[in-house]
Amino acid sequence: MMKSKQETQFIIDRICTTWGIACYVLGKSEDGVICMPRVNTVQIWDKADLESRCREAEDAVLGVRRVCEERTLPVLFQDGKQVYYFAFPYGEELLFLAGPFALDAISFEEIHRFRRRHEINNKEYMLPVMELKTALNCMVFSFYLLTGNQVTEDEILADNELGGRINKKDVLAYEINRQTEEESRMSYEYEREWLAAVENGTVDPSRMFLNEENLQKLKGVGNLADKDSYKQIEYMVITAVALACRAAIRGGVNSNDAYNIADLYYQKVAKCNTIMEMLGIYSNMMLDFSERVRRVNENRLSSDVEKCKDYIARNRTKKFTLADLAENVGKNPSYLSDKFSRETGMTIQKYTKYQRLEAAANMLVYSDTGIGDIAEYLHFSSQSYFGVCFKDYYHMTPAKYRERHRVIDFNTKAEEN
């Protein structure tokens, strides 16, 4: 028995709040969206974004309505590389649709393509991430709450073995891959311990000695290169450099400096001829990043200015005003602006622009994102203005910077080998 519209709306709001995904009840194509999440049911939704979300939902219906009309249980669909929806008939005329969501975190480029495909105007839009087990659990509860019918996860999987939908074999392969990945990673506790030491600038040199105990811990990184101990250590050191670099950034090291240092260590690893040379680089790299964090902490500015810099670093990809910044720090805007200028030698606006330019430089080096998309993502008013600012700061155009500083894709290199 179908719920009333008021009951349906209540259930939709609860599903959205609990699982963090959008869901809709839709009529025939000419009827459009019947029920949708209420404004701000989930924090990232606002009034300006609802129109594009409705369009996104109706776009998804084109690929699922026909199949759902032929079935009675929830159906799981894939839209793009890692984007998923699920749907099921609701009464005789309606369709319940939930999504989109991703099974794993996806890249900025994939999110950007998704936004363009569905004309989503919110530049801060992020796809929610749910593990497969959680998604199946959400399907079971949604189906029961709206239809009153009980179904198990196994029954849904068994019913989804046709066409381009997820089948049980896919699920088993996915779970096996996830388990294999977990087994091939460094012991979580050990990884968390040494990353925290880098981030806090407290790496103990004695922990970097290449003795039997420390070498045994490094083996916990797993089997990265089957039957090739040299490649095993090479990939392990490259991974460690990437993780330590980001830990140092979290510890306060300038991101541009940290990435440049990481590049130099990558180059050193590429020139190594023996395993001991690479392990020596690993030890020096850890101590180097830790020491840089320690020096930054010793030279920190006043807490108000540091809070400003932290806020700016966390919001480089968002639009914010001086008033927003001052409210976050808990100070008067004029006072904060004057204090920041005195202690750093530049205005908040200029510092924010430089932070965004440094983020742009990293994207140019480490991603294939188009220059215009980078300018939009970092809130420059136009691509041409971004180009002028970038050249003024780096003394070359964004295209030239990408060409000169492009890094080796070690994953591609590994596949070629």
XYZ file of C-alpha atoms in Angstrom, residues 89 93 184-185 267:
5
model
C 8.734 0.908 -8.744
C 2.665 4.904 -11.608
C 48.907 -5.139 0.892
C 49.015 -1.941 2.913
C 64.164 11.933 -8.962
